[in-house]
Structures are given as structure tokens and as C-alpha cells.
Short mmCIF file of C-alpha atoms in Angstrom, two decimals:
data_model
loop_
_atom_site.label_atom_id
_atom_site.label_comp_id
_atom_site.label_asym_id
_atom_site.label_seq_id
_atom_site.Cartn_x
_atom_site.Cartn_y
_atom_site.Cartn_z
CA UNK G 1 5.11 54.68 84.27
CA UNK G 2 5.76 51.81 82.07
CA UNK G 3 2.07 51.46 81.12
CA UNK G 4 1.68 54.92 79.63
CA UNK G 5 4.98 54.48 77.40
CA UNK G 6 3.94 54.76 73.83
CA UNK G 7 6.22 51.59 73.08
CA UNK G 8 4.41 49.74 75.68
CA UNK G 9 1.11 50.79 74.52
CA UNK G 10 2.13 49.99 70.66
CA UNK G 11 3.12 46.59 71.93
CA UNK G 12 -0.03 46.14 73.83
CA UNK G 13 -2.21 47.11 71.17
CA UNK G 14 -0.13 44.87 68.77
CA UNK G 15 -0.50 41.74 71.04
CA UNK G 16 -4.15 42.36 71.45
CA UNK G 17 -4.55 42.49 67.44
CA UNK G 18 -2.84 39.32 67.10
CA UNK G 19 -4.54 37.35 69.57
CA UNK G 20 -7.95 38.85 68.79
CA UNK G 21 -7.85 36.54 65.94
CA UNK G 22 -9.29 33.24 66.79
CA UNK G 23 -6.82 31.44 64.21
CA UNK G 24 -3.88 32.88 65.87
CA UNK G 25 -5.02 30.99 69.25
CA UNK G 26 -5.06 27.52 66.92
CA UNK G 27 -1.64 28.36 65.46
CA UNK G 28 0.17 29.10 68.40
CA UNK G 29 -1.60 26.08 70.33
CA UNK G 30 -0.39 23.77 67.62
CA UNK G 31 3.05 25.15 67.42
CA UNK G 32 3.31 24.81 71.46
CA UNK G 33 2.18 21.30 70.93
CA UNK G 34 5.07 20.82 68.42
CA UNK G 35 7.57 22.50 70.41
CA UNK G 36 6.63 20.40 73.59
CA UNK G 37 7.22 16.94 71.44
CA UNK G 38 10.36 18.23 70.26
CA UNK G 39 12.06 19.44 73.68
CA UNK G 40 10.83 16.33 75.32
CA UNK G 41 11.39 13.91 72.56
CA UNK G 42 13.86 11.87 74.66
CA UNK G 43 11.37 11.10 77.32
CA UNK G 44 8.56 10.48 74.90
CA UNK G 45 10.42 8.22 72.84
CA UNK G 46 13.76 7.16 74.52
CA UNK G 47 16.26 6.69 71.69
CA UNK G 48 17.54 3.15 71.34
CA UNK G 49 20.93 4.33 69.74
CA UNK G 50 22.54 6.97 72.00
CA UNK G 51 25.13 7.93 69.02
CA UNK G 52 22.30 8.85 66.54
CA UNK G 53 18.78 9.25 68.48
CA UNK G 54 17.33 10.08 64.77
CA UNK G 55 17.73 6.62 63.40
CA UNK G 56 14.32 5.03 63.89
CA UNK G 57 14.64 1.63 65.85
CA UNK G 58 12.70 -1.44 64.06
CA UNK G 59 12.08 -4.98 64.99
CA UNK G 60 12.78 -7.12 62.07
CA UNK G 61 13.01 -6.35 58.51
CA UNK G 62 9.61 -7.62 57.38
CA UNK G 63 8.51 -5.49 54.25
CA UNK G 64 4.92 -5.63 55.15
CA UNK G 65 3.86 -2.87 57.72
CA UNK G 66 2.25 -3.95 61.06
CA UNK G 67 -1.02 -2.38 62.39
CA UNK G 68 -0.89 -0.31 65.65
CA UNK G 69 -0.71 -2.27 68.58
CA UNK G 70 0.72 -2.20 72.35
CA UNK G 71 3.95 -2.17 71.57
CA UNK G 72 3.85 0.12 68.45
CA UNK G 73 1.06 2.43 69.25
CA UNK G 74 1.16 4.06 65.52
CA UNK G 75 2.28 0.59 63.93
CA UNK G 76 5.19 0.20 61.78
CA UNK G 77 6.36 1.08 58.56
CA UNK G 78 7.95 -1.40 55.87
CA UNK G 79 11.14 -2.68 57.19
CA UNK G 80 9.14 -2.45 60.72
CA UNK G 81 10.55 0.94 61.80
CA UNK G 82 8.43 2.37 64.43
CA UNK G 83 6.21 5.26 63.27
CA UNK G 84 5.46 6.82 66.72
CA UNK G 85 9.19 7.19 67.13
CA UNK G 86 9.62 8.62 63.80
CA UNK G 87 6.97 11.42 64.27
CA UNK G 88 8.13 12.23 67.87
CA UNK G 89 12.03 12.59 66.66
CA UNK G 90 10.64 13.78 63.45
CA UNK G 91 9.51 17.02 64.96
CA UNK G 92 13.01 18.05 66.18
CA UNK G 93 13.83 17.37 62.29
CA UNK G 94 11.09 19.66 60.90
CA UNK G 95 12.01 22.40 63.26
CA UNK G 96 15.69 22.47 62.39
CA UNK G 97 14.95 22.28 58.64
CA UNK G 98 12.56 25.18 59.11
CA UNK G 99 14.63 27.51 61.48
CA UNK G 100 17.90 26.97 59.68
CA UNK G 101 16.54 27.62 56.25
CA UNK G 102 14.48 30.57 57.25
CA UNK G 103 17.51 31.92 59.44
CA UNK G 104 19.96 31.61 56.39
CA UNK G 105 17.44 32.99 53.86
CA UNK G 106 16.65 36.20 56.19
CA UNK G 107 20.19 36.76 56.52
CA UNK G 108 21.01 36.81 52.90
CA UNK G 109 17.88 38.33 51.73
CA UNK G 110 17.67 41.12 54.39
CA UNK G 111 21.50 41.93 54.02
CA UNK G 112 21.00 42.20 50.15
CA UNK G 113 17.76 43.98 50.15
CA UNK G 114 18.84 46.71 52.53
CA UNK G 115 21.99 47.45 50.45
CA UNK G 116 20.17 47.43 47.24
CA UNK G 117 17.36 49.86 48.77
CA UNK G 118 19.78 51.97 50.80
CA UNK G 119 22.24 52.87 48.13
CA UNK G 120 20.28 52.41 45.03
CA UNK G 121 21.99 53.19 41.35
CA UNK G 122 24.32 50.50 40.16
CA UNK G 123 24.38 48.43 43.35
CA UNK G 124 20.78 48.18 43.37
CA UNK G 125 20.75 47.25 39.67
CA UNK G 126 23.38 44.44 40.13
CA UNK G 127 21.55 42.78 43.18
CA UNK G 128 17.93 43.01 41.61
CA UNK G 129 18.91 41.46 38.33
CA UNK G 130 20.66 38.84 40.21
CA UNK G 131 17.32 38.27 42.04
CA UNK G 132 15.48 38.36 38.47
CA UNK G 133 17.72 35.62 37.59
CA UNK G 134 16.99 33.21 40.50
CA UNK G 135 13.11 34.06 40.16
CA UNK G 136 13.46 33.03 36.18
CA UNK G 137 14.04 29.40 37.69
CA UNK G 138 11.46 27.50 39.31
CA UNK G 139 11.85 27.16 43.02
CA UNK G 140 11.81 23.42 43.23
CA UNK G 141 13.77 22.82 39.71
CA UNK G 142 16.61 24.92 41.32
CA UNK G 143 16.46 23.60 44.81
CA UNK G 144 16.34 20.01 43.26
CA UNK G 145 19.44 20.84 40.90
CA UNK G 146 21.63 21.93 43.52
CA UNK G 147 20.91 18.92 45.91
CA UNK G 148 21.58 16.64 42.79
CA UNK G 149 25.12 18.91 42.01
CA UNK G 150 26.14 18.34 45.52
CA UNK G 151 24.93 15.25 46.39
CA UNK G 152 22.12 13.85 48.48
CA UNK G 153 21.23 14.38 52.18
CA UNK G 154 18.97 16.41 54.43
CA UNK G 155 21.58 18.60 55.08
CA UNK G 156 22.18 19.46 51.39
CA UNK G 157 18.60 19.85 51.03
CA UNK G 158 18.45 22.44 53.73
CA UNK G 159 21.05 24.38 52.14
CA UNK G 160 19.62 24.09 48.53
CA UNK G 161 16.29 25.56 49.78
CA UNK G 162 18.11 28.18 51.64
CA UNK G 163 20.17 29.12 48.59
CA UNK G 164 16.98 29.88 46.89
CA UNK G 165 14.59 30.84 49.43
CA UNK G 166 16.37 34.48 50.06
CA UNK G 167 14.98 35.98 46.74
CA UNK G 168 11.74 36.69 48.21
CA UNK G 169 12.77 38.58 50.87
CA UNK G 170 15.32 40.84 48.93
CA UNK G 171 12.09 42.53 47.03
CA UNK G 172 9.86 42.71 49.83
CA UNK G 173 12.33 44.65 52.39
CA UNK G 174 13.82 46.90 49.55
CA UNK G 175 10.44 48.28 48.56
CA UNK G 176 10.00 49.18 52.34
CA UNK G 177 13.57 50.55 52.21
CA UNK G 178 12.85 53.00 49.33
CA UNK G 179 10.15 54.65 50.95
CA UNK G 180 12.25 54.98 54.37
CA UNK G 181 15.63 56.22 53.11
CA UNK G 182 14.24 59.99 52.07
CA UNK G 183 12.26 60.33 55.26
CA UNK G 184 13.64 63.37 57.60
CA UNK G 185 14.90 61.27 60.33
CA UNK G 186 17.12 59.05 57.89
CA UNK G 187 18.23 62.40 56.36
CA UNK G 188 18.77 64.04 59.99
CA UNK G 189 20.97 60.87 61.00
CA UNK G 190 23.07 61.49 57.96
CA UNK G 191 24.05 65.03 58.59
CA UNK G 192 24.70 64.23 62.23
CA UNK G 193 27.78 61.95 60.67
CA UNK G 194 26.15 58.69 61.80
CA UNK G 195 27.46 55.73 59.61
CA UNK G 196 25.56 54.04 56.96
CA UNK G 197 25.90 50.85 58.78
CA UNK G 198 24.60 52.17 61.90
CA UNK G 199 21.67 53.81 60.07
CA UNK G 200 20.60 50.41 58.19
CA UNK G 201 20.96 48.30 61.45
CA UNK G 202 19.11 51.06 63.92
CA UNK G 203 16.66 52.78 61.86
CA UNK G 204 16.21 51.25 58.56
CA UNK G 205 15.63 47.37 59.19
CA UNK G 206 13.47 47.77 62.38
CA UNK G 207 11.14 50.05 60.53
CA UNK G 208 10.90 47.84 57.48
CA UNK G 209 11.52 44.27 58.71
CA UNK G 210 7.83 43.65 59.96
CA UNK G 211 6.44 42.50 56.68
CA UNK G 212 9.41 40.13 55.98
CA UNK G 213 8.89 38.70 59.46
CA UNK G 214 5.20 37.76 58.39
CA UNK G 215 6.66 35.91 55.05
CA UNK G 216 9.34 34.19 57.27
CA UNK G 217 6.43 32.97 59.43
CA UNK G 218 4.50 31.61 56.68
CA UNK G 219 7.15 30.08 54.78
CA UNK G 220 8.76 28.12 57.75
CA UNK G 221 6.00 25.57 57.27
CA UNK G 222 6.35 25.86 53.54
CA UNK G 223 10.31 24.81 53.61
CA UNK G 224 9.57 21.73 55.46
CA UNK G 225 6.67 20.83 53.25
CA UNK G 226 9.56 21.21 50.51
CA UNK G 227 11.95 19.34 52.17
CA UNK G 228 9.68 16.66 52.81
CA UNK G 229 8.71 16.37 49.22
CA UNK G 230 12.31 16.10 48.21
CA UNK G 231 12.87 13.40 50.95
CA UNK G 232 10.10 11.69 49.40
CA UNK G 233 11.45 11.60 45.73
CA UNK G 234 14.68 10.01 47.61
CA UNK G 235 16.97 13.18 47.44
CA UNK G 236 17.00 13.57 51.65
CA UNK G 237 17.77 11.45 54.66
CA UNK G 238 18.80 8.13 54.59
CA UNK G 239 16.05 5.15 55.17
CA UNK G 240 15.36 4.99 58.86
CA UNK G 241 15.94 8.67 59.67
CA UNK G 242 13.26 10.29 61.68
CA UNK G 243 12.05 12.58 58.97
CA UNK G 244 8.41 12.76 57.90
CA UNK G 245 8.97 13.01 54.11
CA UNK G 246 11.36 10.13 54.38
CA UNK G 247 8.82 8.16 56.41
CA UNK G 248 6.14 8.91 53.72
CA UNK G 249 8.55 7.71 51.33
CA UNK G 250 9.01 4.28 52.83
CA UNK G 251 5.22 3.78 52.90
CA UNK G 252 4.81 4.67 49.14
CA UNK G 253 4.17 1.04 48.12
CA UNK G 254 1.26 0.96 50.75
CA UNK G 255 -0.49 4.18 49.67
CA UNK G 256 -3.39 1.71 48.53
CA UNK G 257 -3.92 -1.84 50.56
CA UNK G 258 -4.63 -4.81 48.91
CA UNK G 259 -7.78 -5.61 46.84
CA UNK G 260 -11.09 -5.29 49.06
CA UNK G 261 -9.15 -3.57 51.80
CA UNK G 262 -7.61 -0.55 50.38
CA UNK G 263 -7.34 1.25 53.71
CA UNK G 264 -5.45 -1.57 55.27
CA UNK G 265 -2.34 0.39 55.54
CA UNK G 266 -3.85 3.92 56.44
CA UNK G 267 -1.45 4.59 59.45
CA UNK G 268 1.76 4.42 57.41
CA UNK G 269 0.48 7.58 54.87
CA UNK G 270 -2.02 8.95 57.17
CA UNK G 271 -0.17 9.56 60.35
CA UNK G 272 2.96 10.97 59.19
CA UNK G 273 1.14 13.06 56.60
CA UNK G 274 -1.01 14.57 59.30
CA UNK G 275 2.32 15.63 60.81
CA UNK G 276 3.06 17.69 58.02
CA UNK G 277 -0.16 19.28 57.27
CA UNK G 278 -0.47 20.42 61.05
CA UNK G 279 3.04 21.79 61.20
CA UNK G 280 2.73 23.49 58.01
CA UNK G 281 -0.72 24.81 59.27
CA UNK G 282 0.28 26.27 62.66
CA UNK G 283 3.09 28.52 61.21
CA UNK G 284 0.51 29.75 58.20
CA UNK G 285 -1.98 30.30 60.98
CA UNK G 286 0.64 32.38 62.94
CA UNK G 287 1.64 34.28 59.66
CA UNK G 288 -1.74 35.18 58.98
CA UNK G 289 -2.30 36.50 62.45
CA UNK G 290 0.79 38.61 62.13
CA UNK G 291 -0.27 39.95 58.66
CA UNK G 292 -3.54 41.16 59.92
CA UNK G 293 -2.00 42.77 63.23
CA UNK G 294 0.92 44.71 61.06
CA UNK G 295 -1.11 45.57 57.93
CA UNK G 296 -1.71 49.52 58.24
CA UNK G 297 -5.23 48.98 56.41
CA UNK G 298 -6.39 46.90 58.80
CA UNK G 299 -4.68 47.78 61.89
CA UNK G 300 -6.60 50.80 63.34
CA UNK G 301 -10.07 49.43 62.52
#
């Protein structure tokens, strides 16, 4: 019976550990809301420009934002760009940034960390010294330098962050592999003539990947926050593109309203800012739940 299979029992126990944590429900609920918005964006906010639906439609060119109304339920930012449309399609942009960056960083980091930990010796030294060099430069400084060198744009921001984010995964998976490579089942596979590549793919990585995945979930929101910060500085998408960081940048002159009414233009900052906060919070809550579920010190309590 499937219910009595050891792997099924372990999976059932792991899922119980994850959803036992109330913050996991909140994290997954928030993430499902964002997934729903991203999937049904064309129905929630029908695109005005079918050739590039990510360009936010605007009604006029007035500089001063307009408050929420029946036509623009979240109001408009400077240039009369519709905030609601930008939030909806910006959800797709956020997922594209997070998934792309983390996927590339995982592939690079896990590959280098596995090779370094499995083979050791001079190969390990070369890879880890490279990681030390990358760690010596602050994350944002290095990412911004890459963007400036290769040109501004959202795509270049994603490439730049991915080119730096892999360093965290190398050390984590390498430390796990150092304890695995001398285990009896690994030595038995070598004696049986199994190739190093198959050993790494079938035995090493599956047993060392869980801490890396926890970090990946938590950093998926962080890279979106980093991209938003770089867009705020003017290094990201062009004006009018559905990107939450770009929307906050367009409203920078209206963070504080006129004298006597400092919160007059609150919607230009609060709404895109809350979208960023909730998106990052969702991934962090899920990451915390996964960490507690896979932590061997807490797992059997």
C-alpha cells in the first residue's frame, strides 16, 4: 500500500510539519493571491497595447497624480499612468524577476558547489577562492556595476543579480556534500562503477539540496526587492513599464504632499510599496516554514 511506503510517510510528515506552522498558511495564501493576479492579469486589467501589455496606459500627460476614482480605482501617478494596471501586470514582472534570477543562481551555485565539494583538492580551492572574491564585493555594488557596464534595463538587472546571487548557494551545498561524499552508499556506488555524474545527480544533490531550496524560497522575494530598488534609482525598466519599483520611482516627487496635506498623494507610494512588501513577505514566510520543516534539530520534536 502506498500509505505504508516509507517515502510516502516521510512526505506526509513533512507536509504536516510545513502546514502546522500558521505562518505557512499566510505565506501560501499570499502567494496564491499573487499567482491568481498574474495568471488572470489580461482579464483583471485588459491590456490597451496588445503588442506590449506591460506598458501602463495613461490618460493625458498631467504631472500631478489624481486620486482614486471610478475610472482609476487606485488613482494615477505622475504622467497619469494607471496604478491599478501597473500593480496587476507588475505581478507578472515580479514573478519573472524572482523565478528567472533564482533559477539561474541555483543552476550556477549548485553546479559549482557540487563539483567543489565532491572532487575537493585544487578544484575546490579554485572554485571557493572565486566565491571569496565575489563575496568580497558588496552585493548591491557589484550588481549595480554590472548593470551600468552592460546598459540599463530590467533584463540587465535580472542578469546582474543572477550573476551575483549564486555565491550563497555554492557554500551551502558544498558544506552538505562534504559530509555526504564519504558515506557508505556513495562509496558503494563508486565501487559498482557508477559514473561521478550519475552519483552527483542521483545521490549527492537530492540529499544536499533542501537547505539550498529554503534559501532560494526566501531570496525569491529579496531579489524582487533588489530589482525594485535598482529600478527606483533609474537603472531598470523605462518609464511607464509595469514594474513596482518603477512605479515608486515615478512617484518620488510626491512622497510628501503639499504643505498642510502631506498625505495627499499617499496612493502613489503606499499601493505599489505594499505590493512589494506583501510579495516579499509571502516568500519569506514560506521559506521560514520550510526551514522549520527540514531542520533536523526541530524535525522530530
